[in-house]
JSON list of C-alpha atoms in Angstrom, two decimals:
[
{"chain": "A", "resi": 1, "resn": "ALA", "atom": "CA", "xyz": [303.11, 144.20, 70.64]},
{"chain": "A", "resi": 2, "resn": "LEU", "atom": "CA", "xyz": [300.11, 146.78, 70.34]},
{"chain": "A", "resi": 3, "resn": "LEU", "atom": "CA", "xyz": [297.10, 145.23, 68.59]},
{"chain": "A", "resi": 4, "resn": "PRO", "atom": "CA", "xyz": [294.40, 147.65, 67.35]},
{"chain": "A", "resi": 5, "resn": "TYR", "atom": "CA", "xyz": [291.45, 146.16, 69.18]},
{"chain": "A", "resi": 6, "resn": "VAL", "atom": "CA", "xyz": [290.13, 148.28, 71.46]},
{"chain": "A", "resi": 7, "resn": "PRO", "atom": "CA", "xyz": [287.61, 147.57, 74.00]},
{"chain": "A", "resi": 8, "resn": "ARG", "atom": "CA", "xyz": [284.28, 148.26, 73.71]},
{"chain": "A", "resi": 9, "resn": "VAL", "atom": "CA", "xyz": [280.77, 148.08, 75.71]},
{"chain": "A", "resi": 10, "resn": "PRO", "atom": "CA", "xyz": [278.37, 146.44, 73.33]},
{"chain": "A", "resi": 11, "resn": "ALA", "atom": "CA", "xyz": [275.90, 148.23, 70.95]},
{"chain": "A", "resi": 12, "resn": "ALA", "atom": "CA", "xyz": [273.50, 145.78, 71.26]},
{"chain": "A", "resi": 13, "resn": "ALA", "atom": "CA", "xyz": [270.88, 146.53, 74.59]},
{"chain": "A", "resi": 14, "resn": "LEU", "atom": "CA", "xyz": [271.56, 144.07, 77.05]},
{"chain": "A", "resi": 15, "resn": "PRO", "atom": "CA", "xyz": [269.88, 143.90, 80.62]},
{"chain": "A", "resi": 16, "resn": "GLY", "atom": "CA", "xyz": [272.31, 146.16, 83.15]},
{"chain": "A", "resi": 17, "resn": "LYS", "atom": "CA", "xyz": [274.87, 146.78, 80.60]},
{"chain": "A", "resi": 18, "resn": "ILE", "atom": "CA", "xyz": [276.05, 149.52, 82.94]},
{"chain": "A", "resi": 19, "resn": "THR", "atom": "CA", "xyz": [274.98, 150.41, 86.05]},
{"chain": "A", "resi": 20, "resn": "ALA", "atom": "CA", "xyz": [276.18, 152.32, 89.29]},
{"chain": "A", "resi": 21, "resn": "THR", "atom": "CA", "xyz": [279.19, 149.63, 89.70]},
{"chain": "A", "resi": 22, "resn": "THR", "atom": "CA", "xyz": [279.31, 146.90, 87.10]},
{"chain": "A", "resi": 23, "resn": "PHE", "atom": "CA", "xyz": [279.83, 147.74, 82.93]},
{"chain": "A", "resi": 24, "resn": "THR", "atom": "CA", "xyz": [280.04, 145.00, 80.01]},
{"chain": "A", "resi": 25, "resn": "LEU", "atom": "CA", "xyz": [282.92, 144.38, 77.96]},
{"chain": "A", "resi": 26, "resn": "GLU", "atom": "CA", "xyz": [282.42, 142.69, 74.17]},
{"chain": "A", "resi": 27, "resn": "ARG", "atom": "CA", "xyz": [285.10, 139.63, 74.51]},
{"chain": "A", "resi": 28, "resn": "PRO", "atom": "CA", "xyz": [287.59, 139.49, 71.88]},
{"chain": "A", "resi": 29, "resn": "ARG", "atom": "CA", "xyz": [287.82, 136.61, 69.26]},
{"chain": "A", "resi": 30, "resn": "CYS", "atom": "CA", "xyz": [290.48, 136.09, 67.64]},
{"chain": "A", "resi": 31, "resn": "ILE", "atom": "CA", "xyz": [292.66, 138.77, 68.17]},
{"chain": "A", "resi": 32, "resn": "PHE", "atom": "CA", "xyz": [295.76, 137.07, 70.57]},
{"chain": "A", "resi": 33, "resn": "ASP", "atom": "CA", "xyz": [295.68, 134.06, 68.12]},
{"chain": "A", "resi": 34, "resn": "PRO", "atom": "CA", "xyz": [299.29, 135.43, 66.65]},
{"chain": "A", "resi": 35, "resn": "HIS", "atom": "CA", "xyz": [300.84, 136.25, 70.17]},
{"chain": "A", "resi": 36, "resn": "THR", "atom": "CA", "xyz": [299.96, 133.81, 72.63]},
{"chain": "A", "resi": 37, "resn": "GLU", "atom": "CA", "xyz": [300.64, 130.06, 73.50]},
{"chain": "A", "resi": 38, "resn": "ALA", "atom": "CA", "xyz": [298.97, 127.54, 75.88]},
{"chain": "A", "resi": 39, "resn": "SER", "atom": "CA", "xyz": [300.54, 128.91, 78.68]},
{"chain": "A", "resi": 40, "resn": "ASP", "atom": "CA", "xyz": [299.79, 132.36, 78.07]},
{"chain": "A", "resi": 41, "resn": "THR", "atom": "CA", "xyz": [297.28, 134.16, 80.26]},
{"chain": "A", "resi": 42, "resn": "VAL", "atom": "CA", "xyz": [294.70, 137.19, 79.18]},
{"chain": "A", "resi": 43, "resn": "TRP", "atom": "CA", "xyz": [294.67, 140.03, 81.86]},
{"chain": "A", "resi": 44, "resn": "LEU", "atom": "CA", "xyz": [291.82, 143.55, 81.85]},
{"chain": "A", "resi": 45, "resn": "ALA", "atom": "CA", "xyz": [293.51, 146.04, 83.43]},
{"chain": "A", "resi": 46, "resn": "VAL", "atom": "CA", "xyz": [291.27, 148.93, 84.46]},
{"chain": "A", "resi": 47, "resn": "ALA", "atom": "CA", "xyz": [291.74, 152.55, 85.70]},
{"chain": "A", "resi": 48, "resn": "PHE", "atom": "CA", "xyz": [290.35, 155.95, 85.68]},
{"chain": "A", "resi": 49, "resn": "ALA", "atom": "CA", "xyz": [290.26, 157.53, 82.74]},
{"chain": "A", "resi": 50, "resn": "ASN", "atom": "CA", "xyz": [292.32, 160.17, 83.64]},
{"chain": "A", "resi": 51, "resn": "ALA", "atom": "CA", "xyz": [295.38, 157.91, 84.76]},
{"chain": "A", "resi": 52, "resn": "SER", "atom": "CA", "xyz": [295.36, 155.59, 81.58]},
{"chain": "A", "resi": 53, "resn": "ALA", "atom": "CA", "xyz": [298.31, 157.70, 80.60]},
{"chain": "A", "resi": 54, "resn": "THR", "atom": "CA", "xyz": [300.16, 157.20, 83.77]},
{"chain": "A", "resi": 55, "resn": "PHE", "atom": "CA", "xyz": [299.45, 152.79, 83.47]},
{"chain": "A", "resi": 56, "resn": "ARG", "atom": "CA", "xyz": [302.62, 150.76, 83.50]},
{"chain": "A", "resi": 57, "resn": "ASN", "atom": "CA", "xyz": [302.74, 147.52, 82.39]},
{"chain": "A", "resi": 58, "resn": "PRO", "atom": "CA", "xyz": [303.67, 144.99, 84.96]},
{"chain": "A", "resi": 59, "resn": "SER", "atom": "CA", "xyz": [306.52, 143.07, 84.90]},
{"chain": "A", "resi": 60, "resn": "SER", "atom": "CA", "xyz": [305.22, 139.39, 86.41]},
{"chain": "A", "resi": 61, "resn": "ARG", "atom": "CA", "xyz": [302.11, 138.47, 88.11]},
{"chain": "A", "resi": 62, "resn": "ALA", "atom": "CA", "xyz": [303.35, 139.91, 91.42]},
{"chain": "A", "resi": 63, "resn": "ASP", "atom": "CA", "xyz": [303.71, 143.21, 90.34]},
{"chain": "A", "resi": 64, "resn": "VAL", "atom": "CA", "xyz": [299.34, 142.89, 88.72]},
{"chain": "A", "resi": 65, "resn": "PRO", "atom": "CA", "xyz": [298.28, 146.27, 90.35]},
{"chain": "A", "resi": 66, "resn": "LEU", "atom": "CA", "xyz": [295.11, 144.50, 92.73]},
{"chain": "A", "resi": 67, "resn": "TYR", "atom": "CA", "xyz": [291.27, 145.89, 93.21]},
{"chain": "A", "resi": 68, "resn": "GLN", "atom": "CA", "xyz": [292.23, 146.70, 96.73]},
{"chain": "A", "resi": 69, "resn": "GLN", "atom": "CA", "xyz": [294.80, 149.47, 95.18]},
{"chain": "A", "resi": 70, "resn": "LEU", "atom": "CA", "xyz": [291.80, 151.14, 93.18]},
{"chain": "A", "resi": 71, "resn": "PRO", "atom": "CA", "xyz": [291.72, 154.17, 95.95]},
{"chain": "A", "resi": 72, "resn": "THR", "atom": "CA", "xyz": [295.19, 155.01, 95.64]},
{"chain": "A", "resi": 73, "resn": "ALA", "atom": "CA", "xyz": [297.00, 153.38, 92.59]},
{"chain": "A", "resi": 74, "resn": "HIS", "atom": "CA", "xyz": [293.75, 154.68, 90.00]},
{"chain": "A", "resi": 75, "resn": "SER", "atom": "CA", "xyz": [294.20, 151.11, 88.48]},
{"chain": "A", "resi": 76, "resn": "TYR", "atom": "CA", "xyz": [294.13, 147.05, 88.73]},
{"chain": "A", "resi": 77, "resn": "MET", "atom": "CA", "xyz": [293.76, 144.34, 86.71]},
{"chain": "A", "resi": 78, "resn": "THR", "atom": "CA", "xyz": [291.27, 141.70, 86.54]},
{"chain": "A", "resi": 79, "resn": "LEU", "atom": "CA", "xyz": [290.07, 138.83, 84.71]},
{"chain": "A", "resi": 80, "resn": "GLU", "atom": "CA", "xyz": [292.20, 136.59, 84.64]},
{"chain": "A", "resi": 81, "resn": "LEU", "atom": "CA", "xyz": [291.96, 134.29, 81.86]},
{"chain": "A", "resi": 82, "resn": "ALA", "atom": "CA", "xyz": [293.80, 131.33, 80.23]},
{"chain": "A", "resi": 83, "resn": "ALA", "atom": "CA", "xyz": [294.51, 132.31, 76.53]},
{"chain": "A", "resi": 84, "resn": "ALA", "atom": "CA", "xyz": [292.69, 130.18, 74.73]},
{"chain": "A", "resi": 85, "resn": "ALA", "atom": "CA", "xyz": [289.04, 131.60, 75.86]},
{"chain": "A", "resi": 86, "resn": "TYR", "atom": "CA", "xyz": [290.17, 134.04, 73.79]},
{"chain": "A", "resi": 87, "resn": "ALA", "atom": "CA", "xyz": [290.79, 131.87, 70.02]},
{"chain": "A", "resi": 88, "resn": "CYS", "atom": "CA", "xyz": [288.18, 131.92, 67.29]},
{"chain": "A", "resi": 89, "resn": "SER", "atom": "CA", "xyz": [286.84, 128.40, 68.44]},
{"chain": "A", "resi": 90, "resn": "ALA", "atom": "CA", "xyz": [286.92, 128.88, 71.66]},
{"chain": "A", "resi": 91, "resn": "PRO", "atom": "CA", "xyz": [283.22, 128.55, 73.64]},
{"chain": "A", "resi": 92, "resn": "GLY", "atom": "CA", "xyz": [281.57, 131.03, 75.54]},
{"chain": "A", "resi": 93, "resn": "PRO", "atom": "CA", "xyz": [279.48, 133.80, 76.59]},
{"chain": "A", "resi": 94, "resn": "ALA", "atom": "CA", "xyz": [279.96, 136.55, 73.86]},
{"chain": "A", "resi": 95, "resn": "VAL", "atom": "CA", "xyz": [280.03, 139.14, 76.77]},
{"chain": "A", "resi": 96, "resn": "LEU", "atom": "CA", "xyz": [282.86, 140.00, 79.79]},
{"chain": "A", "resi": 97, "resn": "ARG", "atom": "CA", "xyz": [281.15, 141.92, 82.62]},
{"chain": "A", "resi": 98, "resn": "VAL", "atom": "CA", "xyz": [282.90, 144.07, 84.47]},
{"chain": "A", "resi": 99, "resn": "GLY", "atom": "CA", "xyz": [282.29, 144.29, 88.52]},
{"chain": "A", "resi": 100, "resn": "ASP", "atom": "CA", "xyz": [280.06, 141.73, 89.15]},
{"chain": "A", "resi": 101, "resn": "ASP", "atom": "CA", "xyz": [281.62, 140.04, 92.01]},
{"chain": "A", "resi": 102, "resn": "THR", "atom": "CA", "xyz": [280.61, 141.75, 95.21]},
{"chain": "A", "resi": 103, "resn": "ALA", "atom": "CA", "xyz": [282.56, 138.76, 96.88]},
{"chain": "A", "resi": 104, "resn": "CYS", "atom": "CA", "xyz": [285.89, 141.04, 96.80]},
{"chain": "A", "resi": 105, "resn": "GLY", "atom": "CA", "xyz": [285.93, 143.39, 99.61]},
{"chain": "A", "resi": 106, "resn": "ASP", "atom": "CA", "xyz": [289.08, 141.27, 101.98]},
{"chain": "A", "resi": 107, "resn": "GLN", "atom": "CA", "xyz": [292.02, 143.19, 102.13]},
{"chain": "A", "resi": 108, "resn": "ASP", "atom": "CA", "xyz": [293.88, 140.53, 103.36]},
{"chain": "A", "resi": 109, "resn": "THR", "atom": "CA", "xyz": [294.44, 139.05, 99.76]},
{"chain": "A", "resi": 110, "resn": "ARG", "atom": "CA", "xyz": [296.60, 139.55, 96.82]},
{"chain": "A", "resi": 111, "resn": "GLU", "atom": "CA", "xyz": [294.56, 137.01, 95.09]},
{"chain": "A", "resi": 112, "resn": "PRO", "atom": "CA", "xyz": [293.16, 139.72, 91.86]},
{"chain": "A", "resi": 113, "resn": "CYS", "atom": "CA", "xyz": [289.05, 139.52, 91.74]},
{"chain": "A", "resi": 114, "resn": "ASN", "atom": "CA", "xyz": [286.41, 141.66, 89.27]},
{"chain": "A", "resi": 115, "resn": "GLY", "atom": "CA", "xyz": [284.52, 144.09, 92.58]},
{"chain": "A", "resi": 116, "resn": "PRO", "atom": "CA", "xyz": [282.23, 146.29, 92.25]},
{"chain": "A", "resi": 117, "resn": "LEU", "atom": "CA", "xyz": [283.18, 149.44, 90.44]},
{"chain": "A", "resi": 118, "resn": "PRO", "atom": "CA", "xyz": [283.64, 151.93, 93.60]},
{"chain": "A", "resi": 119, "resn": "SER", "atom": "CA", "xyz": [282.48, 154.90, 91.76]},
{"chain": "A", "resi": 120, "resn": "PRO", "atom": "CA", "xyz": [281.05, 156.38, 88.38]},
{"chain": "A", "resi": 121, "resn": "GLY", "atom": "CA", "xyz": [284.68, 156.40, 86.85]},
{"chain": "A", "resi": 122, "resn": "PRO", "atom": "CA", "xyz": [284.54, 156.98, 84.23]},
{"chain": "A", "resi": 123, "resn": "TYR", "atom": "CA", "xyz": [287.04, 154.09, 83.37]},
{"chain": "A", "resi": 124, "resn": "ARG", "atom": "CA", "xyz": [289.22, 153.03, 80.09]},
{"chain": "A", "resi": 125, "resn": "VAL", "atom": "CA", "xyz": [290.36, 149.52, 80.00]},
{"chain": "A", "resi": 126, "resn": "LYS", "atom": "CA", "xyz": [292.51, 147.41, 78.26]},
{"chain": "A", "resi": 127, "resn": "PHE", "atom": "CA", "xyz": [293.68, 143.37, 77.08]},
{"chain": "A", "resi": 128, "resn": "LEU", "atom": "CA", "xyz": [296.77, 142.48, 77.95]},
{"chain": "A", "resi": 129, "resn": "VAL", "atom": "CA", "xyz": [298.84, 138.94, 76.64]},
{"chain": "A", "resi": 130, "resn": "MET", "atom": "CA", "xyz": [301.02, 137.64, 79.82]},
{"chain": "A", "resi": 131, "resn": "GLY", "atom": "CA", "xyz": [303.85, 135.37, 79.37]},
{"chain": "A", "resi": 132, "resn": "CYS", "atom": "CA", "xyz": [306.48, 133.96, 81.55]},
{"chain": "A", "resi": 133, "resn": "HIS", "atom": "CA", "xyz": [308.51, 136.30, 81.05]},
{"chain": "A", "resi": 134, "resn": "GLY", "atom": "CA", "xyz": [305.59, 138.95, 81.16]},
{"chain": "A", "resi": 135, "resn": "PRO", "atom": "CA", "xyz": [303.98, 141.10, 78.89]},
{"chain": "A", "resi": 136, "resn": "LYS", "atom": "CA", "xyz": [303.39, 139.66, 75.65]},
{"chain": "A", "resi": 137, "resn": "ALA", "atom": "CA", "xyz": [301.38, 142.04, 73.80]},
{"chain": "A", "resi": 138, "resn": "GLU", "atom": "CA", "xyz": [297.50, 145.22, 74.34]},
{"chain": "A", "resi": 139, "resn": "THR", "atom": "CA", "xyz": [295.22, 146.47, 73.32]},
{"chain": "A", "resi": 140, "resn": "ARG", "atom": "CA", "xyz": [294.63, 150.01, 72.94]},
{"chain": "A", "resi": 141, "resn": "TRP", "atom": "CA", "xyz": [293.04, 151.63, 75.82]},
{"chain": "A", "resi": 142, "resn": "SER", "atom": "CA", "xyz": [289.04, 152.11, 75.32]},
{"chain": "A", "resi": 143, "resn": "ASP", "atom": "CA", "xyz": [287.08, 154.97, 75.31]},
{"chain": "A", "resi": 144, "resn": "PRO", "atom": "CA", "xyz": [285.67, 156.45, 78.49]},
{"chain": "A", "resi": 145, "resn": "ILE", "atom": "CA", "xyz": [282.77, 154.75, 79.65]},
{"chain": "A", "resi": 146, "resn": "LEU", "atom": "CA", "xyz": [281.10, 156.14, 82.70]},
{"chain": "A", "resi": 147, "resn": "LEU", "atom": "CA", "xyz": [279.23, 154.64, 84.86]},
{"chain": "A", "resi": 148, "resn": "GLN", "atom": "CA", "xyz": [275.83, 155.56, 86.19]},
{"chain": "A", "resi": 149, "resn": "ARG", "atom": "CA", "xyz": [275.06, 157.73, 89.72]},
{"chain": "A", "resi": 150, "resn": "ALA", "atom": "CA", "xyz": [272.56, 156.26, 92.16]},
{"chain": "A", "resi": 151, "resn": "GLY", "atom": "CA", "xyz": [272.49, 157.54, 96.27]},
{"chain": "A", "resi": 152, "resn": "SER", "atom": "CA", "xyz": [270.76, 154.54, 97.27]},
{"chain": "A", "resi": 153, "resn": "PRO", "atom": "CA", "xyz": [269.85, 151.26, 95.57]},
{"chain": "A", "resi": 154, "resn": "GLY", "atom": "CA", "xyz": [265.21, 152.39, 96.39]},
{"chain": "A", "resi": 155, "resn": "SER", "atom": "CA", "xyz": [266.99, 155.82, 93.98]},
{"chain": "A", "resi": 156, "resn": "ILE", "atom": "CA", "xyz": [267.31, 153.53, 90.31]},
{"chain": "A", "resi": 157, "resn": "ASP", "atom": "CA", "xyz": [264.44, 154.34, 88.05]},
{"chain": "A", "resi": 158, "resn": "PRO", "atom": "CA", "xyz": [263.81, 151.22, 86.57]},
{"chain": "A", "resi": 159, "resn": "VAL", "atom": "CA", "xyz": [262.44, 153.15, 83.40]},
{"chain": "A", "resi": 160, "resn": "PRO", "atom": "CA", "xyz": [265.23, 152.99, 81.31]},
{"chain": "A", "resi": 161, "resn": "ALA", "atom": "CA", "xyz": [264.72, 156.42, 79.76]},
{"chain": "A", "resi": 162, "resn": "ARG", "atom": "CA", "xyz": [264.64, 159.60, 82.32]},
{"chain": "A", "resi": 163, "resn": "ARG", "atom": "CA", "xyz": [262.70, 162.09, 82.44]},
{"chain": "A", "resi": 164, "resn": "GLY", "atom": "CA", "xyz": [263.72, 165.76, 83.11]},
{"chain": "A", "resi": 165, "resn": "SER", "atom": "CA", "xyz": [263.11, 166.96, 87.89]},
{"chain": "A", "resi": 166, "resn": "ALA", "atom": "CA", "xyz": [260.47, 169.26, 86.32]},
{"chain": "A", "resi": 167, "resn": "VAL", "atom": "CA", "xyz": [259.01, 167.31, 83.94]},
{"chain": "A", "resi": 168, "resn": "LEU", "atom": "CA", "xyz": [258.80, 164.95, 87.06]},
{"chain": "A", "resi": 169, "resn": "VAL", "atom": "CA", "xyz": [257.78, 167.83, 90.06]},
{"chain": "A", "resi": 170, "resn": "ILE", "atom": "CA", "xyz": [254.92, 169.24, 87.72]},
{"chain": "A", "resi": 171, "resn": "ALA", "atom": "CA", "xyz": [253.83, 165.88, 86.54]},
{"chain": "A", "resi": 172, "resn": "SER", "atom": "CA", "xyz": [253.24, 165.79, 91.04]},
{"chain": "A", "resi": 173, "resn": "ILE", "atom": "CA", "xyz": [252.34, 168.85, 91.38]},
{"chain": "A", "resi": 174, "resn": "LEU", "atom": "CA", "xyz": [249.01, 167.98, 88.63]},
{"chain": "A", "resi": 175, "resn": "ALA", "atom": "CA", "xyz": [248.10, 164.56, 90.20]},
{"chain": "A", "resi": 176, "resn": "SER", "atom": "CA", "xyz": [247.99, 166.01, 93.72]},
{"chain": "A", "resi": 177, "resn": "LEU", "atom": "CA", "xyz": [244.64, 168.61, 91.92]},
{"chain": "A", "resi": 178, "resn": "GLY", "atom": "CA", "xyz": [243.53, 165.92, 90.82]},
{"chain": "A", "resi": 179, "resn": "ALA", "atom": "CA", "xyz": [243.14, 164.36, 94.11]},
{"chain": "A", "resi": 180, "resn": "VAL", "atom": "CA", "xyz": [241.91, 166.99, 95.88]},
{"chain": "A", "resi": 181, "resn": "LEU", "atom": "CA", "xyz": [239.39, 167.56, 92.19]},
{"chain": "A", "resi": 182, "resn": "ALA", "atom": "CA", "xyz": [238.50, 163.93, 92.90]},
{"chain": "A", "resi": 183, "resn": "ALA", "atom": "CA", "xyz": [237.67, 164.49, 96.11]},
{"chain": "A", "resi": 184, "resn": "ALA", "atom": "CA", "xyz": [236.12, 167.33, 96.08]},
{"chain": "A", "resi": 185, "resn": "VAL", "atom": "CA", "xyz": [233.34, 166.23, 93.36]},
{"chain": "A", "resi": 186, "resn": "LEU", "atom": "CA", "xyz": [232.62, 163.20, 95.31]},
{"chain": "A", "resi": 187, "resn": "GLY", "atom": "CA", "xyz": [231.92, 165.58, 98.13]},
{"chain": "A", "resi": 188, "resn": "ALA", "atom": "CA", "xyz": [229.39, 167.34, 96.46]},
{"chain": "A", "resi": 189, "resn": "VAL", "atom": "CA", "xyz": [228.06, 164.64, 94.75]},
{"chain": "A", "resi": 190, "resn": "GLY", "atom": "CA", "xyz": [227.31, 162.75, 97.67]},
{"chain": "A", "resi": 191, "resn": "ALA", "atom": "CA", "xyz": [226.20, 165.64, 99.74]},
{"chain": "A", "resi": 192, "resn": "GLU", "atom": "CA", "xyz": [223.23, 166.08, 96.58]},
{"chain": "A", "resi": 193, "resn": "VAL", "atom": "CA", "xyz": [222.69, 162.40, 97.19]},
{"chain": "A", "resi": 194, "resn": "TRP", "atom": "CA", "xyz": [221.43, 162.56, 100.85]},
{"chain": "A", "resi": 195, "resn": "ARG", "atom": "CA", "xyz": [219.54, 165.46, 100.16]},
{"chain": "A", "resi": 196, "resn": "SER", "atom": "CA", "xyz": [217.40, 164.57, 97.57]},
{"chain": "A", "resi": 197, "resn": "LEU", "atom": "CA", "xyz": [216.19, 160.90, 100.07]},
{"chain": "A", "resi": 198, "resn": "CYS", "atom": "CA", "xyz": [216.12, 163.00, 102.88]},
{"chain": "A", "resi": 199, "resn": "ARG", "atom": "CA", "xyz": [212.84, 165.84, 103.63]},
{"chain": "A", "resi": 200, "resn": "ARG", "atom": "CA", "xyz": [212.26, 168.04, 106.64]},
{"chain": "A", "resi": 201, "resn": "ASP", "atom": "CA", "xyz": [209.14, 166.40, 108.01]},
{"chain": "A", "resi": 202, "resn": "SER", "atom": "CA", "xyz": [206.65, 169.88, 108.38]},
{"chain": "A", "resi": 203, "resn": "GLY", "atom": "CA", "xyz": [205.53, 169.35, 111.78]},
{"chain": "A", "resi": 204, "resn": "THR", "atom": "CA", "xyz": [208.69, 168.96, 113.31]},
{"chain": "A", "resi": 205, "resn": "SER", "atom": "CA", "xyz": [212.38, 170.21, 113.23]},
{"chain": "A", "resi": 206, "resn": "ALA", "atom": "CA", "xyz": [213.15, 166.70, 112.29]},
{"chain": "A", "resi": 207, "resn": "PHE", "atom": "CA", "xyz": [214.33, 164.84, 109.52]},
{"chain": "A", "resi": 208, "resn": "THR", "atom": "CA", "xyz": [212.94, 161.96, 107.82]},
{"chain": "A", "resi": 209, "resn": "CYS", "atom": "CA", "xyz": [214.88, 159.96, 105.55]},
{"chain": "A", "resi": 210, "resn": "ARG", "atom": "CA", "xyz": [213.56, 157.42, 102.97]},
{"chain": "A", "resi": 211, "resn": "SER", "atom": "CA", "xyz": [214.40, 154.43, 102.41]},
{"chain": "A", "resi": 212, "resn": "TYR", "atom": "CA", "xyz": [214.21, 151.72, 99.99]},
{"chain": "A", "resi": 213, "resn": "ARG", "atom": "CA", "xyz": [214.36, 147.86, 100.20]},
{"chain": "A", "resi": 214, "resn": "THR", "atom": "CA", "xyz": [213.70, 145.33, 97.66]},
{"chain": "A", "resi": 215, "resn": "HIS", "atom": "CA", "xyz": [210.82, 142.45, 98.02]},
{"chain": "A", "resi": 216, "resn": "HIS", "atom": "CA", "xyz": [209.70, 144.29, 101.75]},
{"chain": "A", "resi": 217, "resn": "ILE", "atom": "CA", "xyz": [206.21, 143.98, 102.55]},
{"chain": "A", "resi": 218, "resn": "PRO", "atom": "CA", "xyz": [205.14, 146.46, 105.56]},
{"chain": "A", "resi": 219, "resn": "PRO", "atom": "CA", "xyz": [203.54, 144.26, 107.66]},
{"chain": "A", "resi": 220, "resn": "ALA", "atom": "CA", "xyz": [199.28, 145.54, 108.12]},
{"chain": "A", "resi": 221, "resn": "LEU", "atom": "CA", "xyz": [198.19, 148.03, 111.06]},
{"chain": "A", "resi": 222, "resn": "PRO", "atom": "CA", "xyz": [195.20, 146.69, 112.71]},
{"chain": "A", "resi": 223, "resn": "GLN", "atom": "CA", "xyz": [191.84, 148.43, 112.12]},
{"chain": "A", "resi": 224, "resn": "PRO", "atom": "CA", "xyz": [190.18, 150.21, 114.73]},
{"chain": "A", "resi": 225, "resn": "LEU", "atom": "CA", "xyz": [186.65, 149.25, 115.30]},
{"chain": "A", "resi": 226, "resn": "PRO", "atom": "CA", "xyz": [183.40, 150.36, 113.91]},
{"chain": "A", "resi": 227, "resn": "PRO", "atom": "CA", "xyz": [181.88, 151.56, 117.06]},
{"chain": "A", "resi": 228, "resn": "SER", "atom": "CA", "xyz": [178.92, 149.69, 119.13]},
{"chain": "A", "resi": 229, "resn": "CYS", "atom": "CA", "xyz": [181.01, 146.67, 117.79]},
{"chain": "A", "resi": 230, "resn": "ARG", "atom": "CA", "xyz": [181.77, 143.54, 120.78]},
{"chain": "A", "resi": 231, "resn": "CYS", "atom": "CA", "xyz": [184.42, 140.98, 118.86]},
{"chain": "A", "resi": 232, "resn": "SER", "atom": "CA", "xyz": [184.34, 137.81, 119.76]},
{"chain": "A", "resi": 233, "resn": "PRO", "atom": "CA", "xyz": [186.94, 136.43, 120.57]},
{"chain": "A", "resi": 234, "resn": "PRO", "atom": "CA", "xyz": [190.46, 136.72, 118.50]},
{"chain": "A", "resi": 235, "resn": "GLY", "atom": "CA", "xyz": [190.28, 135.44, 114.65]},
{"chain": "A", "resi": 236, "resn": "LEU", "atom": "CA", "xyz": [187.12, 136.01, 114.34]},
{"chain": "A", "resi": 237, "resn": "ARG", "atom": "CA", "xyz": [184.67, 138.64, 113.05]},
{"chain": "A", "resi": 238, "resn": "CYS", "atom": "CA", "xyz": [182.78, 141.20, 115.10]},
{"chain": "A", "resi": 239, "resn": "PHE", "atom": "CA", "xyz": [178.71, 141.11, 115.43]},
{"chain": "A", "resi": 240, "resn": "GLY", "atom": "CA", "xyz": [177.09, 144.51, 115.49]},
{"chain": "A", "resi": 241, "resn": "PRO", "atom": "CA", "xyz": [175.07, 145.63, 118.49]},
{"chain": "A", "resi": 242, "resn": "LYS", "atom": "CA", "xyz": [171.82, 143.66, 118.44]},
{"chain": "A", "resi": 243, "resn": "SER", "atom": "CA", "xyz": [168.56, 146.52, 118.46]},
{"chain": "A", "resi": 244, "resn": "PRO", "atom": "CA", "xyz": [167.02, 147.30, 121.80]},
{"chain": "A", "resi": 245, "resn": "VAL", "atom": "CA", "xyz": [163.35, 145.01, 122.90]},
{"chain": "A", "resi": 246, "resn": "PRO", "atom": "CA", "xyz": [161.08, 148.08, 122.96]},
{"chain": "A", "resi": 247, "resn": "CYS", "atom": "CA", "xyz": [159.18, 147.21, 126.32]},
{"chain": "A", "resi": 248, "resn": "SER", "atom": "CA", "xyz": [156.14, 145.87, 126.52]},
{"chain": "A", "resi": 249, "resn": "ALA", "atom": "CA", "xyz": [153.04, 148.20, 128.17]},
{"chain": "A", "resi": 250, "resn": "GLU", "atom": "CA", "xyz": [151.74, 147.21, 131.45]}
]
């Protein structure tokens, strides 16, 4: 049976809704109930957009295209869940994550897995109901889903809004010019302050700079002694010279 449901990426804003290797789908509910039994399973078929027309539904579980065959077969099947997981009353998250199993790298395993997508795509997906005797119902193919491009983990822009490359180049140039101008202004101000603090000594070719110290009283310099004074031991005052005693006449 061909069901009218079309798989789609959620319209609501979700963290990491589409990345370089994964994407999110809405979980369909209630659409498989008339066509499934308790033993049936629901799969997600993933194919490159230009290869979806040539995809052939497997006749049994043994013929399910595996994740490791994607580079050559251009399609695989994943997210095997019991049909009850898509019932109207089924609990669970409202979205499905495609490509989030980073452990899918073992080429020897024959078990289906939900490994990271190897390229930006675009991809198309559809849900397929599989019973004991092969396919029973399927949805329509989704619209093309294009993943983000990233050369390396460090090149992924954490800001959702992407800017044009020309704007980024101009912003980088303006930032560099601003840094150079700021350095020049600071250097000129510093030189002017230094010149204001320093003065050339009029008697020599050396520079004498002022220094400022808070709460500092310079020590008193020793005062020259009065002429013809003789001093007592340190700490006592000076005494003036005595008048000469006149000579007596003989």
